[in-house]
PDB file of C-alpha atoms in Angstrom:
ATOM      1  CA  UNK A   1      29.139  38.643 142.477  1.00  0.00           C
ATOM      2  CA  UNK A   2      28.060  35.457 140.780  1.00  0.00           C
ATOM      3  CA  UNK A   3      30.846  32.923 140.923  1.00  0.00           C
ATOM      4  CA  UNK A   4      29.782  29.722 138.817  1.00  0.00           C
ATOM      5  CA  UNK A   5      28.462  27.041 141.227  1.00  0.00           C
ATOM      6  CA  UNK A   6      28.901  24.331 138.958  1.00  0.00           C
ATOM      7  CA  UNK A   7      28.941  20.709 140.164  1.00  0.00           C
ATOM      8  CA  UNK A   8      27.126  18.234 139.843  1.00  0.00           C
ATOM      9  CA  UNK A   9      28.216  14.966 140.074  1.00  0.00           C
ATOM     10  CA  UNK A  10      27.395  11.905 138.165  1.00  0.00           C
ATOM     11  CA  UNK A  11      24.288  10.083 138.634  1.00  0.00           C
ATOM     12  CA  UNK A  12      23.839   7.584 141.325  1.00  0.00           C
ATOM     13  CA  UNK A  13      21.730   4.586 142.151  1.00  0.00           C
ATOM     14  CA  UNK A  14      19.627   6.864 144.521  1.00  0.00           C
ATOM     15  CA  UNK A  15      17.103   8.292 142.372  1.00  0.00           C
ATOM     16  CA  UNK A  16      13.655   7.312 142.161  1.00  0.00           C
ATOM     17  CA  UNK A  17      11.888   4.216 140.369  1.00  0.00           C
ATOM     18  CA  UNK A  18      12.528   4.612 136.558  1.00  0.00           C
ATOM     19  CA  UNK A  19      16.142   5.533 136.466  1.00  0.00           C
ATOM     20  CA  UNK A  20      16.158   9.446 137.121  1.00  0.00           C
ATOM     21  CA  UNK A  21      17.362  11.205 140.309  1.00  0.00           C
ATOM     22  CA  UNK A  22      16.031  13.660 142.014  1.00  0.00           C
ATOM     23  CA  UNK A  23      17.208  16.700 141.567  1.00  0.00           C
ATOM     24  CA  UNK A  24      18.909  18.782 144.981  1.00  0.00           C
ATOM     25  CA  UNK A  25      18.678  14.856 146.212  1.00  0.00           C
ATOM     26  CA  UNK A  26      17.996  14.219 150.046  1.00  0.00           C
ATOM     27  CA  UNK A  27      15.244  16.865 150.019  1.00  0.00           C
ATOM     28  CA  UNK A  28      12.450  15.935 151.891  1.00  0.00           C
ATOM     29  CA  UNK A  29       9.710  13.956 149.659  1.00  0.00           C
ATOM     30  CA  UNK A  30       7.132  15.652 147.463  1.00  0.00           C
ATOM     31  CA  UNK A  31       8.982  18.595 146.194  1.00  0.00           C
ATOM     32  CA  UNK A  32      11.476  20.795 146.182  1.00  0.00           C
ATOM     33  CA  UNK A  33      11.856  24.718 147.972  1.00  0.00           C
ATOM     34  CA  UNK A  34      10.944  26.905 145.246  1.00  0.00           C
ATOM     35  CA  UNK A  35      12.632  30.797 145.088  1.00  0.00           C
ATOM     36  CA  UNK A  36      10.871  32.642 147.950  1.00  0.00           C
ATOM     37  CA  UNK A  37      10.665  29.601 150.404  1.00  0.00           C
ATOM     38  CA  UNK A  38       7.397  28.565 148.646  1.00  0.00           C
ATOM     39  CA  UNK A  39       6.954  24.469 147.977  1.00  0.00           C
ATOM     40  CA  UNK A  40       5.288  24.726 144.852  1.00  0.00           C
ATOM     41  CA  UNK A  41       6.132  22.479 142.097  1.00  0.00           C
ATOM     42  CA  UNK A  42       8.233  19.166 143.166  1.00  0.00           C
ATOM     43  CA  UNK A  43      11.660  18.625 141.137  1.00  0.00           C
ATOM     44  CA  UNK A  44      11.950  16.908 138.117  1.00  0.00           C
ATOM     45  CA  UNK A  45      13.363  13.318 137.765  1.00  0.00           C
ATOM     46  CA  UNK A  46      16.827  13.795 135.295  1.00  0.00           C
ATOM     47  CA  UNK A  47      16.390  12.713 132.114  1.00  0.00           C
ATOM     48  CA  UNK A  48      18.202   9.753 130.942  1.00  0.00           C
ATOM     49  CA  UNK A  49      21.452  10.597 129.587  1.00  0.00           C
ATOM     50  CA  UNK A  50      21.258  14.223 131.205  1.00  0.00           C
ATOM     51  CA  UNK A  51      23.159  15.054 134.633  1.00  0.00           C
ATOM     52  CA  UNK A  52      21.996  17.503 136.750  1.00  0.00           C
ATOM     53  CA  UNK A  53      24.242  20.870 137.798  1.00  0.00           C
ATOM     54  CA  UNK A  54      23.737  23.345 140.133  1.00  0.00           C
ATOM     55  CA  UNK A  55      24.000  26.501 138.441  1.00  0.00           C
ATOM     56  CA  UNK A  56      24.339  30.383 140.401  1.00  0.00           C
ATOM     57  CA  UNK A  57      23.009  33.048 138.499  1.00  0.00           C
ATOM     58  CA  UNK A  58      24.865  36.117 138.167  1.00  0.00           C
ATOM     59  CA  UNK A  59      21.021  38.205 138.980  1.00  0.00           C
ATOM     60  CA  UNK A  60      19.642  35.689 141.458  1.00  0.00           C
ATOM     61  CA  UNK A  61      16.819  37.746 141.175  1.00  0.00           C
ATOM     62  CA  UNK A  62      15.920  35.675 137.721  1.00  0.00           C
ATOM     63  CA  UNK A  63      14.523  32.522 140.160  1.00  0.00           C
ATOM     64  CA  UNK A  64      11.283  34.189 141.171  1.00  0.00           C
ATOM     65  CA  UNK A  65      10.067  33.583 138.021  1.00  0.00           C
ATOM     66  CA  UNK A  66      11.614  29.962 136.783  1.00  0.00           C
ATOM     67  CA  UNK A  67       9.266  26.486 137.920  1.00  0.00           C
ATOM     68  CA  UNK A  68      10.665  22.940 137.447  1.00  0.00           C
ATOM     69  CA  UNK A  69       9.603  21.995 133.956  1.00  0.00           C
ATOM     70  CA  UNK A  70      10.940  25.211 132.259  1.00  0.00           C
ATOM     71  CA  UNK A  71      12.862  25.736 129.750  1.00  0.00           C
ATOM     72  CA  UNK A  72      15.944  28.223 129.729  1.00  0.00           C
ATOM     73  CA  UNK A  73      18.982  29.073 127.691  1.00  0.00           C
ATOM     74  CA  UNK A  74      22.108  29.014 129.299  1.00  0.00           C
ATOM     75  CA  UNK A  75      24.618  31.747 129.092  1.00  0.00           C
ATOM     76  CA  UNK A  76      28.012  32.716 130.184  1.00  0.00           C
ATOM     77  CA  UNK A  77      30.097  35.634 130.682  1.00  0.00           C
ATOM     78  CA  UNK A  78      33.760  34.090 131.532  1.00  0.00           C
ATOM     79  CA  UNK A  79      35.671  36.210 134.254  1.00  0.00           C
ATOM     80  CA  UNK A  80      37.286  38.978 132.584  1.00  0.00           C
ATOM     81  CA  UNK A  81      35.114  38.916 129.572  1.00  0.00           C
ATOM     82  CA  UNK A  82      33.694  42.003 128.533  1.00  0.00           C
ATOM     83  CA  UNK A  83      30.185  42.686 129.828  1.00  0.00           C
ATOM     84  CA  UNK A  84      28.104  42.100 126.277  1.00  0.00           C
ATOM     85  CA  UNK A  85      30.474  38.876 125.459  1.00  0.00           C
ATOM     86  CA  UNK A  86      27.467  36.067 126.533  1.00  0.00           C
ATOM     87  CA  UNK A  87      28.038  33.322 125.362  1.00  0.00           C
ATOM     88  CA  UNK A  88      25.023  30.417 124.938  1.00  0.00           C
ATOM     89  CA  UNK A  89      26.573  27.341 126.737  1.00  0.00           C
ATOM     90  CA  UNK A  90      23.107  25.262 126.791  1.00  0.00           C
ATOM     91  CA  UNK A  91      20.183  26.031 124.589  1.00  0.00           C
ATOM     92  CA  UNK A  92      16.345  25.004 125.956  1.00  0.00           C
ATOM     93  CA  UNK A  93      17.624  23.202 129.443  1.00  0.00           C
ATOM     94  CA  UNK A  94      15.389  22.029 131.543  1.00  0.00           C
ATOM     95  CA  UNK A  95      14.868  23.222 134.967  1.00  0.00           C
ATOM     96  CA  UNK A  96      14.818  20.457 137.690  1.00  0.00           C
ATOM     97  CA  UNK A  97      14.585  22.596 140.398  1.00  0.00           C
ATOM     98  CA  UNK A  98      14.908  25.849 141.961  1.00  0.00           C
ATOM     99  CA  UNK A  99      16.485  26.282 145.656  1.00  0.00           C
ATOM    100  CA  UNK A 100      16.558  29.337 147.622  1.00  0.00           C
ATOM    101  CA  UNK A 101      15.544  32.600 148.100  1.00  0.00           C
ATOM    102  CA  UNK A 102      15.900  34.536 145.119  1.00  0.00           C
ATOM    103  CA  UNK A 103      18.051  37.730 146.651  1.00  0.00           C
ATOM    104  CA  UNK A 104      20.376  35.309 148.837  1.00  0.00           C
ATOM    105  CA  UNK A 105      24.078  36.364 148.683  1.00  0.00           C
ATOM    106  CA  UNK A 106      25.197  33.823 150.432  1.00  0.00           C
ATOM    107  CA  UNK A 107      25.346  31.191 147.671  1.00  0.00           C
ATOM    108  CA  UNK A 108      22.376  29.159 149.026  1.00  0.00           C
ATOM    109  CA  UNK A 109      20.571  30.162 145.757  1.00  0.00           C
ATOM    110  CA  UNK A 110      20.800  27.617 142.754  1.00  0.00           C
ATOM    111  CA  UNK A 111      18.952  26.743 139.274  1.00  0.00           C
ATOM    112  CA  UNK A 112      19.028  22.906 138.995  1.00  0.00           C
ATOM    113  CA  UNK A 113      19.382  22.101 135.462  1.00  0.00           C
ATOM    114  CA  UNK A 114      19.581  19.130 133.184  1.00  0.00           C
ATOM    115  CA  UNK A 115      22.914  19.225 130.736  1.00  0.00           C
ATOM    116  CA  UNK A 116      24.437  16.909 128.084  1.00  0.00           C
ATOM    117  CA  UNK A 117      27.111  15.510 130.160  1.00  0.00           C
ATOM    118  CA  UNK A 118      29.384  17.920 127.420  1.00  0.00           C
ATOM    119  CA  UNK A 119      27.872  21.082 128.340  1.00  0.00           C
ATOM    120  CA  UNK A 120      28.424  20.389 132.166  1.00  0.00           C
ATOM    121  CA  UNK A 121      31.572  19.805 131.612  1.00  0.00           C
ATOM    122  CA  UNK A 122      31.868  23.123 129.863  1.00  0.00           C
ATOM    123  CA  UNK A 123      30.002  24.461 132.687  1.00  0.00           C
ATOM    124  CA  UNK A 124      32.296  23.123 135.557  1.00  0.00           C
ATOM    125  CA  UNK A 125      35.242  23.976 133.722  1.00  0.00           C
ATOM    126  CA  UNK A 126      34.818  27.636 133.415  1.00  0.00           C
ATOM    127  CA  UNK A 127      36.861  29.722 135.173  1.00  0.00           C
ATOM    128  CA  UNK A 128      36.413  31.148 138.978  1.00  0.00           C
ATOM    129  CA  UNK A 129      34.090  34.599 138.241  1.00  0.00           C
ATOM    130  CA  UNK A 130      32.477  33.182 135.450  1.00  0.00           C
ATOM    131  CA  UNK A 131      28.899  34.450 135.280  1.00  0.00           C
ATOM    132  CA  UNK A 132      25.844  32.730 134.240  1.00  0.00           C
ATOM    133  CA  UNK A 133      22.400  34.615 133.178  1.00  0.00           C
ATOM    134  CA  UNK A 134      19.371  32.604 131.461  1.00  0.00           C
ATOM    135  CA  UNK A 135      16.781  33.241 128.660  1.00  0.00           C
ATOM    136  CA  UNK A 136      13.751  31.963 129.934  1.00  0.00           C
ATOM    137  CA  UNK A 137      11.794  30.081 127.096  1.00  0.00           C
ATOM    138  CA  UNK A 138       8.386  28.547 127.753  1.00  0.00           C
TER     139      UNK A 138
END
């Protein structure tokens, strides 16, 4: 349940005018799928100095209600950490994007976010069973 789907590699010279990339890249133009198979919102260009990770939320069920342009704390459980033991990884990150269908178990679910190069490391590096949850802010 909720293995970290952290990637996210480093930004490329694909992105649109102005120096950000699109986040979920190779999407077809003006927007991205939203939870629910809805095209609402398009994704957000990254940020400069930000890279973009795909993130798998251990209750899926959290993307119905995040847009691109939100802002969300980060947390993690890391596998065999007890179930209260969150710990906040990346305060107020911004949503780029949000693929899927919210109740998916088949990993095609992700929350597109914009990191400090540091904290996707952090992210990437946690161990296999890791779980992430969010605090949505505004």
């Amino acid at each position: 349940m909720g293995a970290p789907a952290a990637g996210g590699g480093a930004p490329g010279g694909d992105g649109p005018p102005g120096g950000g990339i699109q986040a979920g890249g190779g999407g077809p133009p003006g927007g991205g799928v939203q939870a629910g198979g809805d095209r609402r919102a398009a994704a957000l260009p990254l940020p400069a100095g930000a890279v973009g990770v795909p993130i798998r939320l251990a209750e899926p069920a959290a993307l119905a209600v995040l847009r691109p342009g939100a802002r969300v704390d980060l947390l993690v459980v890391p596998a065999g950490g007890a179930t209260g033991a969150a710990t906040l990884l990346a305060p107020r990150a911004l949503v780029l994007d949000v693929v899927g269908a919210a109740g998916a178990v088949d990993g095609s679910s992700a929350l597109y976010l914009a990191l400090r190069p540091e904290q996707a490391q952090r992210a990437v590096g946690l161990p296999e069973g890791s779980r992430f949850a969010v605090v949505v802010r505004e």
